[in-house]
Short mmCIF file of C-alpha atoms in Angstrom, two decimals:
data_model
loop_
_atom_site.label_atom_id
_atom_site.label_comp_id
_atom_site.label_asym_id
_atom_site.label_seq_id
_atom_site.Cartn_x
_atom_site.Cartn_y
_atom_site.Cartn_z
CA MET A 11 268.15 -61.75 -1.32
CA ASN A 12 267.48 -58.44 -0.16
CA PHE A 13 265.20 -58.83 3.12
CA ARG A 14 264.03 -55.93 1.98
CA ILE A 15 261.28 -57.26 -1.04
CA TRP A 16 259.35 -58.31 2.45
CA ASP A 17 258.67 -54.28 3.45
CA ASP A 18 255.10 -54.14 2.58
CA ASP A 19 254.22 -57.48 3.49
CA LEU A 20 255.86 -56.62 7.00
CA ARG A 21 254.59 -52.55 6.92
CA GLU A 22 251.09 -54.79 6.37
CA PHE A 23 251.80 -57.55 9.59
CA VAL A 24 252.82 -54.36 12.02
CA ASP A 25 249.88 -52.46 11.30
CA THR A 26 247.79 -54.96 12.27
CA CYS A 27 249.21 -56.14 14.86
CA CYS A 28 249.26 -52.52 16.65
CA SER A 29 245.81 -52.47 15.71
CA PHE A 30 244.95 -55.02 19.08
CA GLU A 31 244.54 -53.37 21.96
CA THR A 32 246.67 -56.46 23.47
CA THR A 33 246.58 -54.92 27.20
CA ALA A 34 246.93 -57.29 29.89
CA GLY A 35 244.58 -60.08 30.05
CA ASN A 36 243.51 -58.88 26.02
CA GLU A 37 245.68 -60.27 23.91
CA LYS A 38 243.72 -63.65 22.54
CA SER A 39 242.18 -62.44 19.19
CA ALA A 40 245.97 -61.14 18.18
CA GLN A 41 247.04 -64.25 19.39
CA VAL A 42 244.57 -65.69 17.02
CA TRP A 43 245.37 -63.86 14.45
CA LEU A 44 248.97 -64.49 14.57
CA ARG A 45 248.38 -68.26 14.17
CA GLU A 46 245.86 -67.86 11.91
CA GLU A 47 249.08 -65.96 9.45
CA LEU A 48 251.69 -68.21 10.24
CA GLU A 49 249.57 -71.07 9.43
CA ALA A 50 249.28 -69.14 6.19
CA ALA A 51 252.78 -69.16 5.82
CA GLY A 52 253.98 -72.17 6.09
CA PHE A 53 254.59 -72.40 10.04
CA ARG A 54 254.44 -75.05 12.05
CA THR A 55 252.10 -73.77 15.15
CA TYR A 56 251.58 -74.20 18.69
CA THR A 57 249.55 -72.58 21.85
CA TRP A 58 249.65 -73.17 25.28
CA GLU A 59 248.73 -71.55 28.01
CA ALA A 60 250.23 -71.14 31.64
CA ASP A 61 249.83 -73.03 34.54
CA PRO A 62 249.47 -70.84 37.04
CA ALA A 63 250.21 -72.89 39.89
CA VAL A 64 253.06 -74.11 38.33
CA LEU A 65 253.98 -69.96 37.57
CA ALA A 66 253.36 -69.59 41.77
CA GLU A 67 255.99 -71.45 42.93
CA HIS A 68 258.71 -69.67 40.52
CA PRO A 69 259.69 -66.70 42.86
CA SER A 70 259.71 -64.52 39.90
CA PHE A 71 255.37 -64.55 40.58
CA PRO A 72 253.19 -64.20 43.04
CA ASP A 73 253.14 -67.53 45.86
CA ASP A 74 248.90 -66.75 45.35
CA PRO A 75 247.90 -68.70 41.96
CA ASP A 76 244.74 -67.09 41.97
CA ASP A 77 246.81 -63.44 41.46
CA ILE A 78 248.42 -65.07 38.48
CA GLU A 79 246.02 -63.67 34.98
CA THR A 80 246.76 -67.24 32.66
CA ALA A 81 243.21 -67.76 31.80
CA GLY A 82 241.98 -67.33 28.11
CA ARG A 83 246.04 -65.50 27.36
CA PRO A 84 247.59 -68.08 24.92
CA SER A 85 250.93 -68.04 23.62
CA VAL A 86 251.60 -69.34 20.20
CA ALA A 87 254.64 -70.90 18.07
CA GLY A 88 255.34 -71.39 14.35
CA VAL A 89 258.52 -73.65 13.40
CA LEU A 90 260.88 -74.23 10.37
CA GLU A 91 262.89 -76.75 9.76
CA PHE A 92 264.93 -76.98 7.52
CA GLY A 93 266.76 -79.36 6.02
CA ASP A 94 267.49 -82.80 9.10
CA PRO A 95 265.97 -80.09 11.34
CA ASP A 96 267.41 -83.23 14.35
CA ALA A 97 270.41 -82.84 12.84
CA GLY A 98 271.32 -79.12 13.44
CA PRO A 99 270.20 -76.77 16.42
CA THR A 100 266.88 -74.91 17.34
CA LEU A 101 267.05 -70.94 17.23
CA VAL A 102 263.61 -69.73 18.96
CA LEU A 103 263.06 -65.88 17.76
CA ASN A 104 260.69 -64.59 20.85
CA GLY A 105 258.86 -61.07 20.62
CA HIS A 106 255.79 -60.08 23.70
CA VAL A 107 251.96 -59.38 21.71
CA ASP A 108 250.66 -57.50 25.28
CA VAL A 109 250.99 -54.16 25.69
CA VAL A 110 251.51 -51.32 28.92
CA PRO A 111 247.92 -49.72 29.00
CA THR A 112 248.06 -46.22 26.56
CA GLY A 113 247.19 -42.78 29.80
CA SER A 114 247.76 -39.45 28.56
CA GLY A 115 249.90 -37.14 25.66
CA TRP A 116 248.27 -38.95 22.54
CA GLU A 117 248.21 -36.42 19.58
CA GLY A 118 245.56 -39.80 18.00
CA GLU A 119 244.23 -42.93 19.01
CA PRO A 120 246.90 -45.28 20.66
CA PHE A 121 245.31 -48.55 18.17
CA GLU A 122 245.09 -46.62 15.09
CA PRO A 123 248.46 -46.84 13.63
CA ARG A 124 250.40 -43.51 12.06
CA TRP A 125 253.03 -43.47 9.90
CA ARG A 126 254.35 -40.28 8.42
CA ASP A 127 258.00 -39.55 7.12
CA GLY A 128 259.42 -43.43 7.39
CA ARG A 129 257.89 -43.77 11.03
CA LEU A 130 255.14 -45.57 12.60
CA THR A 131 253.56 -44.30 16.13
CA ALA A 132 251.15 -46.71 17.57
CA ARG A 133 251.21 -48.17 21.37
CA GLY A 134 253.29 -51.49 21.15
CA ALA A 135 255.06 -50.00 17.61
CA ALA A 136 258.77 -50.09 19.45
CA ASP A 137 257.77 -52.38 22.31
CA MET A 138 257.17 -54.38 20.89
CA LYS A 139 255.20 -55.80 17.86
CA SER A 140 257.28 -54.66 15.42
CA GLY A 141 260.36 -56.90 17.02
CA LEU A 142 257.58 -59.14 16.59
CA GLY A 143 257.29 -58.50 13.17
CA VAL A 144 260.75 -59.07 12.83
CA CYS A 145 260.81 -62.53 13.94
CA VAL A 146 258.16 -63.75 11.87
CA PHE A 147 259.47 -62.43 8.74
CA ALA A 148 263.08 -62.90 9.37
CA ALA A 149 261.60 -66.33 9.54
CA ARG A 150 260.45 -66.53 5.96
CA HIS A 151 263.76 -64.31 4.54
CA LEU A 152 265.61 -67.37 5.72
CA ALA A 153 263.01 -70.30 4.55
CA GLU A 154 262.30 -68.17 1.13
CA GLY A 155 267.04 -67.92 0.30
CA ALA A 156 266.86 -71.71 0.98
CA THR A 157 264.18 -72.69 -1.62
CA ASN A 158 265.10 -70.06 -4.17
CA THR A 159 268.08 -70.50 -4.23
CA GLY A 160 269.23 -73.86 -4.14
CA HIS A 161 270.64 -74.17 0.01
CA GLY A 162 267.91 -75.55 1.85
CA PRO A 163 270.65 -78.71 2.26
CA ASP A 164 273.46 -76.43 3.88
CA LEU A 165 270.87 -75.66 6.56
CA ASP A 166 269.79 -77.97 9.36
CA GLY A 167 268.15 -77.25 11.98
CA ARG A 168 264.52 -75.44 13.32
CA ILE A 169 263.70 -71.87 13.72
CA VAL A 170 261.18 -71.13 16.24
CA VAL A 171 258.60 -67.83 16.27
CA GLU A 172 257.32 -67.02 19.55
CA SER A 173 254.51 -64.97 20.26
CA VAL A 174 254.43 -64.99 24.36
CA VAL A 175 251.99 -62.68 26.83
CA GLY A 176 252.19 -61.26 29.75
CA GLU A 177 255.80 -60.72 29.76
CA GLU A 178 254.87 -56.72 31.03
CA GLU A 179 253.41 -58.64 34.40
CA GLY A 180 257.53 -60.95 34.93
CA GLY A 181 257.02 -62.68 32.00
CA ILE A 182 254.35 -65.22 32.01
CA GLY A 183 254.15 -66.63 28.36
CA ALA A 184 257.56 -66.81 28.18
CA ALA A 185 258.09 -69.23 32.02
CA ALA A 186 255.39 -71.28 30.96
CA ALA A 187 257.79 -72.11 27.62
CA ALA A 188 261.32 -72.21 29.37
CA LEU A 189 259.33 -74.44 32.61
CA GLU A 190 257.13 -76.83 30.45
CA ASN A 191 258.55 -77.24 27.35
CA PRO A 192 255.85 -76.78 24.58
CA TYR A 193 257.77 -78.36 21.88
CA PRO A 194 258.73 -81.94 20.81
CA PHE A 195 262.26 -80.85 20.77
CA GLU A 196 264.49 -78.99 22.74
CA ARG A 197 265.81 -75.29 22.11
CA ASP A 198 269.73 -74.43 21.54
CA ALA A 199 269.42 -70.74 21.80
CA ALA A 200 267.07 -67.76 21.62
CA ILE A 201 267.18 -64.12 20.53
CA VAL A 202 264.30 -62.10 22.31
CA ALA A 203 263.55 -58.63 19.48
CA GLU A 204 263.66 -55.95 22.27
CA PRO A 205 264.27 -52.43 21.46
CA THR A 206 268.11 -52.72 21.93
CA GLU A 207 268.52 -49.87 18.80
CA LEU A 208 270.16 -52.75 17.44
CA ARG A 209 272.35 -53.79 19.84
CA PRO A 210 273.08 -56.84 21.01
CA VAL A 211 272.48 -57.20 25.15
CA THR A 212 273.56 -59.76 26.77
CA ALA A 213 273.41 -58.93 30.53
CA VAL A 214 270.00 -57.59 31.76
CA GLU A 215 269.66 -55.92 35.26
CA GLY A 216 266.72 -57.71 37.64
CA SER A 217 264.60 -55.58 39.99
CA LEU A 218 263.45 -55.74 43.52
CA MET A 219 259.50 -54.92 44.38
CA VAL A 220 258.86 -54.05 47.43
CA ARG A 221 256.09 -51.99 49.42
CA ILE A 222 257.19 -50.17 52.72
CA GLY A 223 254.33 -49.44 54.97
CA LEU A 224 254.79 -46.69 58.07
CA GLU A 225 251.78 -46.43 61.31
CA GLY A 226 251.49 -42.98 63.29
CA ARG A 227 248.32 -41.99 64.81
CA SER A 228 246.11 -39.73 63.45
CA ALA A 229 244.51 -36.20 65.22
CA HIS A 230 242.40 -33.03 63.64
CA ALA A 231 243.59 -31.02 61.42
CA ALA A 232 242.66 -28.37 64.58
CA THR A 233 244.60 -30.27 67.43
CA ARG A 234 248.15 -31.71 65.14
CA TRP A 235 250.49 -32.09 67.61
CA ARG A 236 248.19 -35.02 69.11
CA GLY A 237 249.52 -37.32 66.20
CA ALA A 238 252.44 -38.33 65.10
CA SER A 239 252.34 -37.82 60.87
CA VAL A 240 254.20 -40.60 58.90
CA LEU A 241 255.61 -37.97 56.49
CA PRO A 242 258.88 -37.10 58.34
CA ALA A 243 259.40 -40.65 59.19
CA PHE A 244 259.21 -41.02 55.01
CA GLU A 245 261.24 -38.25 54.14
CA ARG A 246 263.80 -40.55 56.32
CA VAL A 247 263.08 -43.55 53.87
CA ARG A 248 263.13 -41.64 51.30
CA GLU A 249 266.30 -40.39 52.15
CA GLU A 250 267.81 -43.81 53.30
CA CYS A 251 266.89 -45.20 49.83
CA GLU A 252 268.92 -42.90 47.74
CA ALA A 253 272.08 -43.04 49.69
CA PHE A 254 271.28 -47.03 49.37
CA GLU A 255 271.27 -46.06 45.64
CA ARG A 256 274.20 -44.55 46.17
CA GLU A 257 276.08 -46.62 47.61
CA ARG A 258 275.93 -49.43 45.30
CA SER A 259 276.24 -47.67 42.85
CA GLU A 260 280.09 -47.34 43.78
CA ALA A 261 280.13 -51.00 45.23
CA VAL A 262 278.49 -52.31 43.18
CA SER A 263 280.46 -52.91 39.43
CA HIS A 264 279.44 -54.83 36.03
CA PRO A 265 281.91 -53.68 32.97
CA LEU A 266 279.05 -53.47 30.32
CA TYR A 267 277.18 -51.38 33.34
CA ASP A 268 280.26 -48.28 32.81
CA GLU A 269 277.75 -45.80 30.68
CA PHE A 270 275.04 -45.84 32.93
CA PRO A 271 275.19 -42.98 35.46
CA ILE A 272 273.14 -44.57 37.96
CA PRO A 273 273.68 -48.71 36.70
CA TRP A 274 270.59 -50.00 39.88
CA PRO A 275 268.06 -47.55 40.12
CA ILE A 276 266.06 -47.04 42.99
CA CYS A 277 262.39 -45.51 41.64
CA ILE A 278 260.05 -44.94 44.89
CA GLY A 279 256.98 -45.29 42.33
CA ARG A 280 253.50 -45.03 44.13
CA VAL A 281 253.50 -43.51 47.68
CA GLU A 282 249.68 -43.38 49.52
CA ALA A 283 248.70 -41.35 53.31
CA GLY A 284 246.22 -40.20 54.76
CA ARG A 285 242.90 -40.85 55.05
CA TRP A 286 241.36 -36.74 55.23
CA ALA A 287 242.62 -33.60 54.35
CA SER A 288 241.68 -32.83 58.04
CA SER A 289 243.69 -35.57 59.69
CA VAL A 290 247.41 -36.08 60.61
CA PRO A 291 248.43 -39.16 58.57
CA ASP A 292 248.67 -42.47 60.23
CA GLU A 293 249.84 -44.71 57.37
CA LEU A 294 251.40 -44.41 54.54
CA THR A 295 252.34 -46.89 51.86
CA ALA A 296 255.03 -47.12 49.65
CA GLU A 297 256.39 -49.01 46.03
CA VAL A 298 259.60 -49.35 45.31
CA ARG A 299 261.36 -51.07 42.60
CA VAL A 300 265.63 -52.31 43.27
CA GLY A 301 267.63 -52.40 40.62
CA VAL A 302 269.60 -56.19 40.80
CA ALA A 303 272.43 -57.07 39.28
CA PRO A 304 273.79 -58.95 37.02
CA GLY A 305 275.48 -61.84 39.29
CA GLU A 306 273.66 -60.89 42.68
CA THR A 307 269.83 -62.06 43.70
CA VAL A 308 266.41 -60.26 44.72
CA THR A 309 267.22 -61.85 47.28
CA ASP A 310 270.40 -61.02 48.63
CA VAL A 311 269.87 -56.92 47.44
CA GLU A 312 266.29 -57.43 49.75
CA HIS A 313 268.19 -58.74 52.57
CA ALA A 314 270.45 -55.72 52.27
CA LEU A 315 267.91 -53.20 52.01
CA ARG A 316 266.00 -54.38 54.40
CA SER A 317 269.06 -54.20 56.92
CA ARG A 318 269.12 -50.72 56.25
CA LEU A 319 265.56 -49.53 56.60
CA GLU A 320 264.50 -51.26 59.41
CA SER A 321 267.57 -50.35 61.73
CA LEU A 322 266.14 -46.72 60.96
CA SER A 323 263.97 -46.33 63.65
CA ASP A 324 266.22 -47.61 66.57
CA ASP A 325 268.12 -44.23 65.99
CA PRO A 326 266.79 -41.92 68.74
CA SER A 327 266.03 -38.74 66.28
CA TRP A 328 263.17 -41.26 65.01
CA PRO A 329 259.77 -39.70 65.10
CA ALA A 330 257.66 -40.43 67.70
CA GLY A 331 254.59 -42.44 67.56
CA VAL A 332 255.71 -43.62 64.27
CA SER A 333 256.44 -47.74 63.78
CA GLY A 334 257.82 -49.57 61.11
CA PRO A 335 259.23 -49.78 58.47
CA THR A 336 257.65 -52.61 57.57
CA ILE A 337 258.83 -54.30 53.81
CA GLU A 338 256.77 -56.82 52.10
CA ARG A 339 257.31 -58.01 48.27
CA PHE A 340 254.32 -57.88 45.68
CA SER A 341 253.78 -58.23 42.63
CA VAL A 342 256.53 -59.54 39.91
CA GLN A 343 260.15 -60.38 41.28
CA PHE A 344 262.57 -60.60 38.05
CA GLU A 345 265.89 -61.99 37.82
CA PRO A 346 268.68 -60.30 36.77
CA ALA A 347 270.19 -62.58 33.56
CA GLU A 348 273.54 -62.60 31.62
CA ILE A 349 275.86 -65.13 29.16
CA ALA A 350 278.73 -65.17 27.91
CA ALA A 351 280.02 -63.16 25.16
CA ASP A 352 281.83 -66.39 23.71
CA GLU A 353 278.60 -67.87 23.20
CA PRO A 354 277.51 -69.24 19.84
CA VAL A 355 274.38 -67.13 19.44
CA VAL A 356 276.22 -64.05 20.36
CA SER A 357 278.82 -64.88 17.98
CA ALA A 358 276.21 -64.91 15.17
CA LEU A 359 274.54 -62.29 15.77
CA GLN A 360 278.14 -60.87 15.25
CA ASP A 361 278.60 -62.08 12.20
CA GLY A 362 275.51 -61.09 10.91
CA MET A 363 275.91 -57.12 12.02
CA VAL A 364 278.46 -57.71 9.70
CA ALA A 365 277.57 -59.02 7.52
CA ARG A 366 275.19 -55.68 7.05
CA GLY A 367 277.72 -53.76 7.74
CA PHE A 368 278.54 -52.59 11.14
CA ASP A 369 281.80 -51.72 12.48
CA ALA A 370 283.26 -53.63 15.47
CA GLU A 371 281.93 -51.07 17.41
CA ALA A 372 278.73 -51.91 17.28
CA THR A 373 279.36 -55.49 17.70
CA GLU A 374 279.74 -55.08 21.05
CA PRO A 375 278.43 -57.00 23.91
CA ARG A 376 275.53 -54.39 25.96
CA GLY A 377 274.29 -54.03 29.44
CA ALA A 378 270.26 -52.84 29.43
CA THR A 379 268.85 -51.20 33.14
CA TYR A 380 265.87 -53.42 32.50
CA GLY A 381 264.31 -57.14 32.38
CA ALA A 382 263.15 -58.76 29.54
CA ASP A 383 261.85 -62.60 29.10
CA ASN A 384 265.38 -63.99 28.25
CA ARG A 385 266.05 -63.84 31.84
CA HIS A 386 263.36 -67.03 32.40
CA TYR A 387 265.23 -68.70 28.94
CA VAL A 388 268.57 -68.70 30.05
CA GLU A 389 267.44 -69.88 33.90
CA ALA A 390 266.06 -72.98 31.20
CA GLY A 391 269.81 -72.66 30.06
CA ILE A 392 269.06 -71.50 26.98
CA PRO A 393 271.69 -68.90 25.72
CA THR A 394 269.51 -65.81 24.86
CA VAL A 395 270.72 -62.61 23.64
CA LEU A 396 268.41 -59.22 22.95
CA PHE A 397 268.51 -57.34 19.98
CA GLY A 398 265.88 -55.79 17.86
CA PRO A 399 264.83 -52.13 16.62
CA GLY A 400 263.62 -49.25 18.51
CA SER A 401 264.86 -47.44 22.00
CA ILE A 402 264.05 -48.76 24.84
CA ASP A 403 263.35 -44.50 25.40
CA GLN A 404 260.05 -44.55 23.51
CA ALA A 405 258.94 -47.83 25.69
CA HIS A 406 255.48 -47.31 27.55
CA PHE A 407 255.27 -43.88 26.10
CA PRO A 408 252.80 -41.67 24.45
CA GLU A 409 253.07 -41.01 21.23
CA GLU A 410 255.22 -43.99 20.80
CA THR A 411 257.69 -44.60 17.49
CA ILE A 412 259.84 -46.91 15.29
CA GLU A 413 262.21 -45.84 12.89
CA TRP A 414 260.69 -48.26 9.73
CA ASN A 415 264.43 -48.58 8.36
CA GLU A 416 265.41 -50.04 11.62
CA VAL A 417 263.05 -52.60 11.01
CA LEU A 418 264.28 -53.48 8.49
CA GLU A 419 267.53 -53.73 8.90
CA ALA A 420 266.88 -55.31 11.76
CA GLY A 421 264.93 -58.70 10.08
CA ALA A 422 268.00 -58.49 7.64
CA VAL A 423 270.42 -59.55 10.30
CA ILE A 424 267.94 -61.53 12.57
CA ALA A 425 268.14 -63.75 9.18
CA GLU A 426 271.94 -63.43 8.24
CA THR A 427 272.06 -63.71 12.55
CA ALA A 428 269.60 -67.21 12.00
CA ARG A 429 271.68 -68.59 8.99
CA ALA A 430 274.84 -68.16 10.42
CA TYR A 431 273.56 -70.14 13.67
CA LEU A 432 272.36 -72.89 11.76
CA SER A 433 275.09 -73.14 9.07
CA ARG A 434 277.29 -73.98 12.96
#
């Protein structure tokens, strides 16, 4: 049975999903709609909200539960069972429903989906409501095929479709599901349908988020020589971060990351300094993201960076009157994650791709320089691979767009993958 029979239904599902403004804390209405859709399609549904106290004990999240917003943010899942479900494996198909804020640069309303020349433009089109829709309809396709072809007894196990919240904030819904199983059965493997350009991703990079501080001495602009500006000191910090990045690119290697010009990037994403245009800037805060390679830990990289930056002030050329730099974690931390290329879920995905006509090169596992919810499942002992339609280049961008044919192909591949996995 051709997956394209679902084209109209999938298009309507994704269009509706993209019309919900599911920025952080605003996911509930979309999740209520999604649960109703799953139940109407014959899924048994489950709903859970994360416990901030539990997440605060996890090193990825802030230590204070009050800093983790979980109330009124349900994650939703639907389960389809095949044959003897306890005799076969359980495969999770996961997507996140939350999206980042829209920002400027849009030609139309971000939450009013636009279709043109076989492409969908909307916030969340690529990251990752199309992938979420693919998960739903791949499961439905497998169930419909088993019913219509009489092949149901050949498949034993379960397919779980998850729509989780808070992925952009460290994986609130997925972490909760990994730490406290919301189902009355165990999970054997998972596919997260992030935009991977229809390539299997078995390794994701982690990220250390730190806030760097400097303190100087203020003075009136007319007598600025009496002050100690933090800006020359920050230039030293910036140069040291760049040197740290260059050295790590050479010293820390991984075969899945050779293709990237900067495998473990450091991004100084936000800098705030000074109080007034006519005063010497005496305070500076910079927020920095540091890439963490698979096989490393966030703590190891933090210690190495801290050692480098804190030693700067020991240099005799360090600007007089400036103290620091101080370094502290903030926001959420992403540990890297990786699974072996010969995991059964990876082999099943490769089989599904081959069945759809992909060549051997296309099925080779890759690495990604971003983090994703798979790390929570891998940490919980659930082998998880990333595979989905669209490109990460479209994620978080204005005019976020995805090719619809790629969405349909992703659905066909994941349906074939689920069939192969449940047949093992």
